[in-house]
Short mmCIF file of C-alpha atoms in Angstrom, two decimals:
data_model
loop_
_atom_site.label_atom_id
_atom_site.label_comp_id
_atom_site.label_asym_id
_atom_site.label_seq_id
_atom_site.Cartn_x
_atom_site.Cartn_y
_atom_site.Cartn_z
CA MET G 1 18.90 -7.10 -17.34
CA ARG G 2 17.38 -4.15 -19.18
CA LEU G 3 13.63 -3.72 -18.82
CA SER G 4 13.26 -3.62 -22.62
CA GLU G 5 14.71 -7.15 -22.77
CA LEU G 6 12.16 -8.43 -20.29
CA SER G 7 8.99 -6.83 -21.58
CA ASP G 8 7.12 -4.90 -24.24
CA ILE G 9 6.79 -1.24 -23.26
CA HIS G 10 4.58 1.40 -24.83
CA SER G 11 2.62 4.49 -23.87
CA GLY G 12 -1.06 4.38 -23.07
CA TYR G 13 -3.88 5.61 -25.28
CA THR G 14 -3.93 9.29 -26.21
CA ALA G 15 -7.49 10.62 -26.34
CA ARG G 16 -8.27 13.00 -29.19
CA GLY G 17 -10.31 15.27 -26.99
CA ARG G 18 -11.73 15.62 -23.54
CA LEU G 19 -12.89 12.32 -22.09
CA VAL G 20 -16.58 12.41 -21.20
CA PRO G 21 -17.76 9.74 -18.75
CA GLN G 22 -20.54 7.43 -19.98
CA ALA G 23 -23.49 6.49 -17.79
CA ASP G 24 -23.93 3.21 -19.64
CA GLY G 25 -21.57 1.18 -21.80
CA GLY G 26 -18.14 2.32 -22.84
CA THR G 27 -14.74 1.06 -21.75
CA PRO G 28 -13.39 1.39 -18.20
CA ALA G 29 -10.28 3.57 -18.33
CA LEU G 30 -7.29 3.74 -16.04
CA GLN G 31 -5.90 7.27 -15.72
CA LEU G 32 -3.03 8.78 -13.74
CA ARG G 33 -5.36 9.87 -10.93
CA ASP G 34 -6.58 6.27 -10.54
CA VAL G 35 -3.14 4.89 -9.71
CA GLY G 36 -2.31 5.61 -6.09
CA ALA G 37 1.23 6.27 -4.95
CA SER G 38 1.03 3.13 -2.81
CA GLY G 39 0.10 0.99 -5.79
CA ASP G 40 -3.64 0.80 -5.34
CA ILE G 41 -5.91 0.54 -8.37
CA PRO G 42 -9.67 0.88 -7.78
CA ALA G 43 -10.46 -1.39 -10.75
CA ALA G 44 -14.11 -1.72 -9.77
CA ASP G 45 -14.69 2.05 -9.65
CA LEU G 46 -13.05 3.18 -12.89
CA GLN G 47 -15.01 5.63 -15.01
CA ARG G 48 -16.18 4.42 -18.41
CA TYR G 49 -15.72 6.27 -21.70
CA ASP G 50 -16.69 5.83 -25.32
CA LEU G 51 -13.25 5.09 -26.78
CA GLY G 52 -14.39 3.11 -29.81
CA GLU G 53 -12.48 0.00 -30.84
CA LEU G 54 -9.06 0.25 -29.20
CA PRO G 55 -6.06 -1.79 -30.34
CA ASP G 56 -5.07 -4.47 -27.80
CA ARG G 57 -1.84 -2.63 -26.96
CA TYR G 58 -3.87 0.00 -25.07
CA LEU G 59 -5.89 -2.55 -23.10
CA ALA G 60 -4.91 -4.28 -19.87
CA SER G 61 -6.56 -7.62 -19.12
CA GLY G 62 -4.50 -8.54 -16.07
CA GLY G 63 -0.83 -9.32 -15.61
CA GLU G 64 0.48 -6.07 -17.09
CA VAL G 65 2.41 -3.44 -15.16
CA VAL G 66 1.41 0.23 -15.35
CA PHE G 67 4.03 2.94 -14.77
CA ARG G 68 3.35 6.56 -13.76
CA SER G 69 5.61 8.44 -16.18
CA ARG G 70 4.60 11.94 -15.03
CA GLY G 71 4.37 13.67 -11.70
CA GLU G 72 5.60 12.12 -8.49
CA PRO G 73 6.06 9.43 -7.45
CA ASN G 74 7.00 7.58 -10.64
CA THR G 75 5.90 4.21 -9.36
CA ALA G 76 4.71 1.02 -11.02
CA VAL G 77 1.68 -1.12 -10.26
CA ALA G 78 0.82 -4.66 -11.33
CA ILE G 79 -2.66 -4.99 -12.84
CA PRO G 80 -4.63 -7.69 -10.96
CA GLN G 81 -5.17 -10.98 -12.78
CA ASP G 82 -8.89 -11.16 -11.99
CA LEU G 83 -10.17 -8.13 -13.91
CA PRO G 84 -13.84 -8.55 -14.86
CA GLU G 85 -13.12 -6.98 -18.26
CA PRO G 86 -10.21 -5.30 -20.09
CA ILE G 87 -9.45 -1.70 -19.14
CA ALA G 88 -8.02 1.05 -21.33
CA VAL G 89 -4.74 2.58 -20.13
CA ILE G 90 -4.55 6.33 -20.78
CA VAL G 91 -1.39 8.46 -21.16
CA PRO G 92 0.73 9.50 -19.30
CA LEU G 93 0.54 5.95 -17.95
CA VAL G 94 2.89 3.49 -19.64
CA VAL G 95 1.94 -0.16 -20.23
CA ILE G 96 4.61 -2.78 -19.54
CA ARG G 97 3.89 -6.36 -20.62
CA PRO G 98 6.46 -8.61 -18.93
CA ASP G 99 7.69 -11.88 -20.38
CA ARG G 100 5.91 -14.01 -17.77
CA ALA G 101 8.22 -16.97 -18.39
CA ARG G 102 11.05 -14.86 -16.94
CA ILE G 103 9.51 -12.24 -14.67
CA LEU G 104 6.34 -11.92 -12.60
CA PRO G 105 4.31 -8.69 -12.98
CA GLU G 106 4.16 -8.19 -9.21
CA TYR G 107 7.91 -8.65 -8.89
CA LEU G 108 8.57 -6.28 -11.80
CA ALA G 109 6.44 -3.57 -10.18
CA TRP G 110 8.27 -4.15 -6.89
CA ALA G 111 11.68 -3.91 -8.63
CA ILE G 112 10.78 -0.64 -10.38
CA ASN G 113 9.60 0.83 -7.08
CA GLN G 114 12.84 0.05 -5.21
CA PRO G 115 14.95 3.06 -4.13
CA LEU G 116 17.86 2.30 -6.48
CA ALA G 117 15.59 2.02 -9.54
CA GLN G 118 13.72 5.16 -8.50
CA ARG G 119 16.99 7.10 -8.14
CA THR G 120 18.11 5.87 -11.57
CA LEU G 121 14.84 7.01 -13.16
CA ALA G 122 14.94 10.34 -11.29
CA ALA G 123 18.41 11.03 -12.71
CA ASP G 124 16.91 10.92 -16.23
CA ALA G 125 13.76 12.87 -15.36
CA GLN G 126 12.81 15.87 -17.47
CA GLY G 127 10.82 18.95 -16.55
CA THR G 128 10.85 21.16 -13.49
CA SER G 129 7.23 21.90 -12.57
CA LEU G 130 5.96 18.50 -13.75
CA ARG G 131 8.51 15.72 -13.72
CA MET G 132 8.45 13.26 -16.62
CA ILE G 133 10.38 10.03 -17.08
CA PRO G 134 11.31 9.50 -20.76
CA MET G 135 10.44 6.14 -22.29
CA ARG G 136 14.10 5.45 -23.12
CA ALA G 137 15.04 5.82 -19.43
CA LEU G 138 12.43 3.23 -18.52
CA GLU G 139 13.53 0.90 -21.31
CA ARG G 140 17.15 0.84 -20.17
CA LEU G 141 16.37 0.47 -16.47
CA ASP G 142 18.37 -2.45 -15.05
CA ILE G 143 16.17 -5.06 -13.34
CA PRO G 144 17.65 -7.92 -11.26
CA VAL G 145 16.00 -11.20 -12.34
CA PRO G 146 16.19 -14.09 -9.87
CA ASP G 147 14.28 -17.30 -10.64
CA LEU G 148 10.46 -17.23 -10.49
CA HIS G 149 10.35 -19.01 -7.12
CA ALA G 150 12.59 -16.34 -5.56
CA GLN G 151 10.49 -13.62 -7.20
CA ARG G 152 7.31 -15.03 -5.59
CA ARG G 153 9.00 -15.12 -2.19
CA ILE G 154 10.19 -11.52 -2.54
CA VAL G 155 6.70 -10.33 -3.52
CA THR G 156 5.11 -12.25 -0.63
CA LEU G 157 7.59 -10.88 1.93
CA SER G 158 7.17 -7.37 0.57
CA ALA G 159 3.38 -7.61 0.88
CA LEU G 160 3.69 -8.90 4.46
CA ALA G 161 6.07 -6.08 5.37
CA ALA G 162 3.69 -3.51 3.88
CA ARG G 163 0.78 -5.05 5.81
CA GLU G 164 2.79 -4.98 9.04
CA MET G 165 3.66 -1.32 8.45
CA GLN G 166 -0.01 -0.49 7.89
CA LEU G 167 -1.06 -2.32 11.04
CA LEU G 168 1.61 -0.54 13.09
CA GLN G 169 0.47 2.80 11.70
CA ASP G 170 -3.17 2.00 12.53
CA LEU G 171 -2.13 0.94 16.03
CA ALA G 172 -0.19 4.19 16.56
CA GLU G 173 -3.19 6.24 15.43
CA ARG G 174 -5.52 4.35 17.77
CA ARG G 175 -3.10 4.78 20.69
CA THR G 176 -3.02 8.52 20.00
CA GLN G 177 -6.83 8.68 19.92
CA TYR G 178 -7.09 6.59 23.09
CA MET G 179 -4.55 8.74 24.96
CA SER G 180 -6.31 11.90 23.78
CA ALA G 181 -9.64 10.56 25.07
CA ILE G 182 -8.08 9.67 28.46
CA LEU G 183 -6.46 13.08 28.83
CA HIS G 184 -9.67 14.83 27.76
CA HIS G 185 -11.60 12.84 30.36
CA ALA G 186 -8.98 13.65 33.01
CA ALA G 187 -9.19 17.37 32.17
CA ARG G 188 -13.00 17.32 32.41
CA THR G 189 -12.91 15.44 35.72
CA ALA G 190 -10.39 17.89 37.19
CA GLU G 191 -12.51 20.82 35.98
CA HIS G 192 -15.64 19.47 37.70
CA LYS G 193 -13.73 18.91 40.94
CA ASP G 194 -12.52 22.51 40.88
CA ILE G 195 -16.07 23.76 40.29
CA ALA G 196 -17.37 21.61 43.16
CA ARG G 197 -14.97 23.31 45.54
#
């Protein structure tokens, strides 16, 4: 099913000038640099800006999906449900509000990030030095829509697989450090033996 049939899609807020961080007050804003390639959003550490009264379409309160329309990778991230307050979404990020009766935000982000969807979006990309995905390409992206129970299972299994991959990577790094320490110790021990002779 086309993404446009499953959700409302629109671009983030376009600031009329340079955004100047506020020490006190203001609205927390989500910018391209805040959305990690792995899907992390540091919601607690977002900078705040005086953006005035923004229309609701530019604000995320939890349950939306944010898409990186410029640069690489062009991934999507589900906004956590437990935000302490609404956050402003700034262009070139795109806000996707899924029909939650049909599709879960976490599943939608997962579906957009799958290799087939990413290849489809890349085929419509514009620009050479800075890649951009046009809104119409995102709107017509085909999303498989199983029932909500299956969607929850897919999201859970995907999260477990990602966690396993992270743990294996951490383990490999620690093994490398451990082996390096052993070899360094062995080299030092051999050096002292040679000196003693």
